[in-house]
C-alpha cells in the first residue's frame, strides 16, 4: 500500500508531486507499527511558497487511492519488490538479527509477511485507503506538521 502510494520513485506521490508538478525533489511515505501504534507519515521537501499546492496534490492522490482501482501490473510489481526486499534482509547479519527479534517479539516469521502481501489486490487497497486515510483535507484524523524556516 505505502510503496504504491509514496514508497519509491515509481510511487504515485513521487510521480505527481516530484515528476509531473515539479513541486518536490523528495517525497516518501513511512509507517511505524511499533506496539500497534499505527502511524503513517508523508514527507516532502517542498519550497515554502508551494506548500498549499503540494498539500492539495497529496490529498488529491489520497482521494484517487480511495476511489480508483490500482492497476494489476502495479500490484504485481509491488509484490515482486516486497519479495525481493524480504529476501534481501538475509544478506546481512543485521537482517538475521532483525528476523530473530521479530520472531521472538511478535511470533512472526518472513513467510508470514509474504503470505500477507500475497492477499493484496486492487479492491483491498481501496478498502484499506478508505479505512485508514483521512476523509479529505478538512475531515479526518491526521496531524499536519509544516516546517518552513525559510518561508517569506
PDB file of C-alpha atoms in Angstrom:
ATOM      1  CA  UNK A   1       0.000   0.000   0.000  1.00  0.00           C
ATOM      2  CA  UNK A   2       2.594   2.576   1.057  1.00  0.00           C
ATOM      3  CA  UNK A   3       5.010   1.509  -1.675  1.00  0.00           C
ATOM      4  CA  UNK A   4       2.352   2.250  -4.283  1.00  0.00           C
ATOM      5  CA  UNK A   5       1.341   5.498  -2.593  1.00  0.00           C
ATOM      6  CA  UNK A   6       4.723   7.008  -1.755  1.00  0.00           C
ATOM      7  CA  UNK A   7       7.434   4.466  -1.143  1.00  0.00           C
ATOM      8  CA  UNK A   8       9.635   4.809  -4.209  1.00  0.00           C
ATOM      9  CA  UNK A   9      10.436   6.689  -7.387  1.00  0.00           C
ATOM     10  CA  UNK A  10       7.604   4.712  -9.016  1.00  0.00           C
ATOM     11  CA  UNK A  11       5.071   5.746  -6.373  1.00  0.00           C
ATOM     12  CA  UNK A  12       2.041   7.856  -7.120  1.00  0.00           C
ATOM     13  CA  UNK A  13       3.091  10.721  -4.859  1.00  0.00           C
ATOM     14  CA  UNK A  14       6.575  10.954  -6.331  1.00  0.00           C
ATOM     15  CA  UNK A  15       5.251  10.858  -9.879  1.00  0.00           C
ATOM     16  CA  UNK A  16       2.614  13.518  -9.161  1.00  0.00           C
ATOM     17  CA  UNK A  17       4.479  15.852  -6.806  1.00  0.00           C
ATOM     18  CA  UNK A  18       8.015  15.274  -7.990  1.00  0.00           C
ATOM     19  CA  UNK A  19       7.907  14.495 -11.681  1.00  0.00           C
ATOM     20  CA  UNK A  20       4.638  15.879 -13.068  1.00  0.00           C
ATOM     21  CA  UNK A  21       4.191  19.011 -10.940  1.00  0.00           C
ATOM     22  CA  UNK A  22       7.831  19.675 -10.093  1.00  0.00           C
ATOM     23  CA  UNK A  23       6.783  20.631  -6.551  1.00  0.00           C
ATOM     24  CA  UNK A  24       9.230  18.477  -4.612  1.00  0.00           C
ATOM     25  CA  UNK A  25      12.558  16.806  -5.078  1.00  0.00           C
ATOM     26  CA  UNK A  26      11.901  14.321  -2.285  1.00  0.00           C
ATOM     27  CA  UNK A  27       8.630  12.548  -1.407  1.00  0.00           C
ATOM     28  CA  UNK A  28       8.160   9.469   0.738  1.00  0.00           C
ATOM     29  CA  UNK A  29       5.728   7.655   2.985  1.00  0.00           C
ATOM     30  CA  UNK A  30       6.597   5.584   6.017  1.00  0.00           C
ATOM     31  CA  UNK A  31       4.762   3.732   8.708  1.00  0.00           C
ATOM     32  CA  UNK A  32       5.580   2.793  12.258  1.00  0.00           C
ATOM     33  CA  UNK A  33       3.635  -0.131  13.641  1.00  0.00           C
ATOM     34  CA  UNK A  34       5.715  -0.454  16.791  1.00  0.00           C
ATOM     35  CA  UNK A  35       3.395  -1.687  19.518  1.00  0.00           C
ATOM     36  CA  UNK A  36       0.493  -1.356  17.049  1.00  0.00           C
ATOM     37  CA  UNK A  37       0.768   2.439  17.113  1.00  0.00           C
ATOM     38  CA  UNK A  38      -0.369   2.758  13.514  1.00  0.00           C
ATOM     39  CA  UNK A  39       1.459   5.925  12.497  1.00  0.00           C
ATOM     40  CA  UNK A  40       1.806   6.757   8.803  1.00  0.00           C
ATOM     41  CA  UNK A  41       3.875   9.719   7.654  1.00  0.00           C
ATOM     42  CA  UNK A  42       4.118  11.547   4.374  1.00  0.00           C
ATOM     43  CA  UNK A  43       7.235  13.653   3.925  1.00  0.00           C
ATOM     44  CA  UNK A  44       8.080  16.033   1.110  1.00  0.00           C
ATOM     45  CA  UNK A  45      10.840  18.558   0.621  1.00  0.00           C
ATOM     46  CA  UNK A  46       8.957  21.465  -0.911  1.00  0.00           C
ATOM     47  CA  UNK A  47       9.673  25.182  -1.340  1.00  0.00           C
ATOM     48  CA  UNK A  48       7.581  27.125   1.195  1.00  0.00           C
ATOM     49  CA  UNK A  49       5.676  29.026  -1.470  1.00  0.00           C
ATOM     50  CA  UNK A  50       4.495  25.697  -2.960  1.00  0.00           C
ATOM     51  CA  UNK A  51       3.169  24.086   0.239  1.00  0.00           C
ATOM     52  CA  UNK A  52      -0.550  24.702  -0.405  1.00  0.00           C
ATOM     53  CA  UNK A  53      -0.309  23.340  -3.939  1.00  0.00           C
ATOM     54  CA  UNK A  54       1.585  20.319  -2.601  1.00  0.00           C
ATOM     55  CA  UNK A  55      -0.993  19.638   0.124  1.00  0.00           C
ATOM     56  CA  UNK A  56      -3.761  19.826  -2.485  1.00  0.00           C
ATOM     57  CA  UNK A  57      -1.876  17.302  -4.644  1.00  0.00           C
ATOM     58  CA  UNK A  58      -1.312  14.943  -1.688  1.00  0.00           C
ATOM     59  CA  UNK A  59      -4.990  14.938  -0.766  1.00  0.00           C
ATOM     60  CA  UNK A  60      -5.941  14.532  -4.419  1.00  0.00           C
ATOM     61  CA  UNK A  61      -3.765  11.400  -4.598  1.00  0.00           C
ATOM     62  CA  UNK A  62      -5.309  10.137  -1.358  1.00  0.00           C
ATOM     63  CA  UNK A  63      -8.758  10.535  -2.915  1.00  0.00           C
ATOM     64  CA  UNK A  64      -7.667   8.667  -6.049  1.00  0.00           C
ATOM     65  CA  UNK A  65      -6.305   5.823  -3.953  1.00  0.00           C
ATOM     66  CA  UNK A  66      -9.662   5.613  -2.161  1.00  0.00           C
ATOM     67  CA  UNK A  67     -11.805   5.628  -5.311  1.00  0.00           C
ATOM     68  CA  UNK A  68      -9.799   4.315  -8.286  1.00  0.00           C
ATOM     69  CA  UNK A  69      -8.507   0.772  -8.581  1.00  0.00           C
ATOM     70  CA  UNK A  70      -4.774   0.308  -8.738  1.00  0.00           C
ATOM     71  CA  UNK A  71      -3.654  -1.384 -11.938  1.00  0.00           C
ATOM     72  CA  UNK A  72      -2.957  -5.139 -11.589  1.00  0.00           C
ATOM     73  CA  UNK A  73       0.530  -4.631 -13.082  1.00  0.00           C
ATOM     74  CA  UNK A  74       1.290  -2.087 -10.375  1.00  0.00           C
ATOM     75  CA  UNK A  75       0.218  -4.629  -7.725  1.00  0.00           C
ATOM     76  CA  UNK A  76       2.352  -7.352  -9.347  1.00  0.00           C
ATOM     77  CA  UNK A  77       5.399  -5.051  -9.349  1.00  0.00           C
ATOM     78  CA  UNK A  78       4.740  -4.230  -5.689  1.00  0.00           C
ATOM     79  CA  UNK A  79       4.610  -7.903  -4.720  1.00  0.00           C
ATOM     80  CA  UNK A  80       7.814  -8.644  -6.613  1.00  0.00           C
ATOM     81  CA  UNK A  81       9.557  -5.737  -4.908  1.00  0.00           C
ATOM     82  CA  UNK A  82       8.363  -6.887  -1.474  1.00  0.00           C
ATOM     83  CA  UNK A  83       9.542 -10.461  -2.070  1.00  0.00           C
ATOM     84  CA  UNK A  84      12.936  -9.114  -3.129  1.00  0.00           C
ATOM     85  CA  UNK A  85      13.126  -6.843  -0.064  1.00  0.00           C
ATOM     86  CA  UNK A  86      12.293  -9.649   2.340  1.00  0.00           C
ATOM     87  CA  UNK A  87      14.853 -11.931   0.675  1.00  0.00           C
ATOM     88  CA  UNK A  88      17.472  -9.176   0.827  1.00  0.00           C
ATOM     89  CA  UNK A  89      17.109  -8.966   4.624  1.00  0.00           C
ATOM     90  CA  UNK A  90      19.048 -12.205   4.867  1.00  0.00           C
ATOM     91  CA  UNK A  91      22.139 -10.742   3.174  1.00  0.00           C
ATOM     92  CA  UNK A  92      23.369  -9.102   6.381  1.00  0.00           C
ATOM     93  CA  UNK A  93      23.931 -10.111   9.976  1.00  0.00           C
ATOM     94  CA  UNK A  94      21.733  -7.181  10.995  1.00  0.00           C
ATOM     95  CA  UNK A  95      18.940  -8.616   8.865  1.00  0.00           C
ATOM     96  CA  UNK A  96      19.241 -12.010  10.521  1.00  0.00           C
ATOM     97  CA  UNK A  97      19.095 -10.353  13.950  1.00  0.00           C
ATOM     98  CA  UNK A  98      16.015  -8.383  12.893  1.00  0.00           C
ATOM     99  CA  UNK A  99      14.256 -11.618  11.843  1.00  0.00           C
ATOM    100  CA  UNK A 100      15.219 -13.345  15.112  1.00  0.00           C
ATOM    101  CA  UNK A 101      13.922 -10.406  17.162  1.00  0.00           C
ATOM    102  CA  UNK A 102      10.726 -10.199  15.130  1.00  0.00           C
ATOM    103  CA  UNK A 103      10.071 -13.885  15.697  1.00  0.00           C
ATOM    104  CA  UNK A 104      10.798 -13.561  19.414  1.00  0.00           C
ATOM    105  CA  UNK A 105       8.745 -10.376  19.908  1.00  0.00           C
ATOM    106  CA  UNK A 106       5.774 -10.972  17.589  1.00  0.00           C
ATOM    107  CA  UNK A 107       5.960 -14.676  16.740  1.00  0.00           C
ATOM    108  CA  UNK A 108       6.041 -13.679  13.044  1.00  0.00           C
ATOM    109  CA  UNK A 109       8.490 -15.050  10.504  1.00  0.00           C
ATOM    110  CA  UNK A 110       9.241 -13.742   6.984  1.00  0.00           C
ATOM    111  CA  UNK A 111       6.843 -16.276   5.463  1.00  0.00           C
ATOM    112  CA  UNK A 112       4.004 -14.633   7.439  1.00  0.00           C
ATOM    113  CA  UNK A 113       4.750 -11.299   5.787  1.00  0.00           C
ATOM    114  CA  UNK A 114       4.950 -12.891   2.346  1.00  0.00           C
ATOM    115  CA  UNK A 115       1.570 -14.595   2.835  1.00  0.00           C
ATOM    116  CA  UNK A 116       0.027 -11.290   3.934  1.00  0.00           C
ATOM    117  CA  UNK A 117       1.400  -9.429   0.903  1.00  0.00           C
ATOM    118  CA  UNK A 118       0.030 -12.073  -1.438  1.00  0.00           C
ATOM    119  CA  UNK A 119      -3.500 -11.106  -0.317  1.00  0.00           C
ATOM    120  CA  UNK A 120      -3.057  -7.556  -1.650  1.00  0.00           C
ATOM    121  CA  UNK A 121      -5.277  -6.753  -4.618  1.00  0.00           C
ATOM    122  CA  UNK A 122      -6.822  -3.570  -6.095  1.00  0.00           C
ATOM    123  CA  UNK A 123     -10.080  -3.933  -4.131  1.00  0.00           C
ATOM    124  CA  UNK A 124      -8.251  -4.451  -0.850  1.00  0.00           C
ATOM    125  CA  UNK A 125      -6.137  -1.333  -1.480  1.00  0.00           C
ATOM    126  CA  UNK A 126      -9.309   0.752  -1.870  1.00  0.00           C
ATOM    127  CA  UNK A 127     -10.731  -0.750   1.336  1.00  0.00           C
ATOM    128  CA  UNK A 128      -7.545  -0.025   3.299  1.00  0.00           C
ATOM    129  CA  UNK A 129      -7.281   3.507   1.914  1.00  0.00           C
ATOM    130  CA  UNK A 130     -10.867   4.257   2.916  1.00  0.00           C
ATOM    131  CA  UNK A 131     -10.355   2.773   6.361  1.00  0.00           C
ATOM    132  CA  UNK A 132      -7.067   4.465   7.293  1.00  0.00           C
ATOM    133  CA  UNK A 133      -6.558   7.609   5.222  1.00  0.00           C
ATOM    134  CA  UNK A 134      -8.225  10.943   6.032  1.00  0.00           C
ATOM    135  CA  UNK A 135     -11.661  11.535   4.540  1.00  0.00           C
ATOM    136  CA  UNK A 136     -10.426  14.781   2.975  1.00  0.00           C
ATOM    137  CA  UNK A 137      -8.310  17.790   3.881  1.00  0.00           C
ATOM    138  CA  UNK A 138     -10.997  19.218   6.176  1.00  0.00           C
ATOM    139  CA  UNK A 139     -12.200  15.997   7.797  1.00  0.00           C
ATOM    140  CA  UNK A 140     -10.291  13.073   9.170  1.00  0.00           C
ATOM    141  CA  UNK A 141      -7.797  12.133  11.798  1.00  0.00           C
ATOM    142  CA  UNK A 142      -4.396  13.445  10.861  1.00  0.00           C
ATOM    143  CA  UNK A 143      -1.754  15.817  12.128  1.00  0.00           C
ATOM    144  CA  UNK A 144      -0.127  18.269   9.787  1.00  0.00           C
ATOM    145  CA  UNK A 145       3.382  19.474  10.580  1.00  0.00           C
ATOM    146  CA  UNK A 146       4.921  22.076   8.306  1.00  0.00           C
ATOM    147  CA  UNK A 147       8.463  23.162   8.902  1.00  0.00           C
ATOM    148  CA  UNK A 148       9.150  26.296   6.951  1.00  0.00           C
ATOM    149  CA  UNK A 149      12.250  28.002   8.385  1.00  0.00           C
ATOM    150  CA  UNK A 150      12.878  29.964   5.184  1.00  0.00           C
ATOM    151  CA  UNK A 151       9.290  30.971   4.449  1.00  0.00           C
ATOM    152  CA  UNK A 152       8.968  34.539   3.222  1.00  0.00           C
TER     153      UNK A 152
END
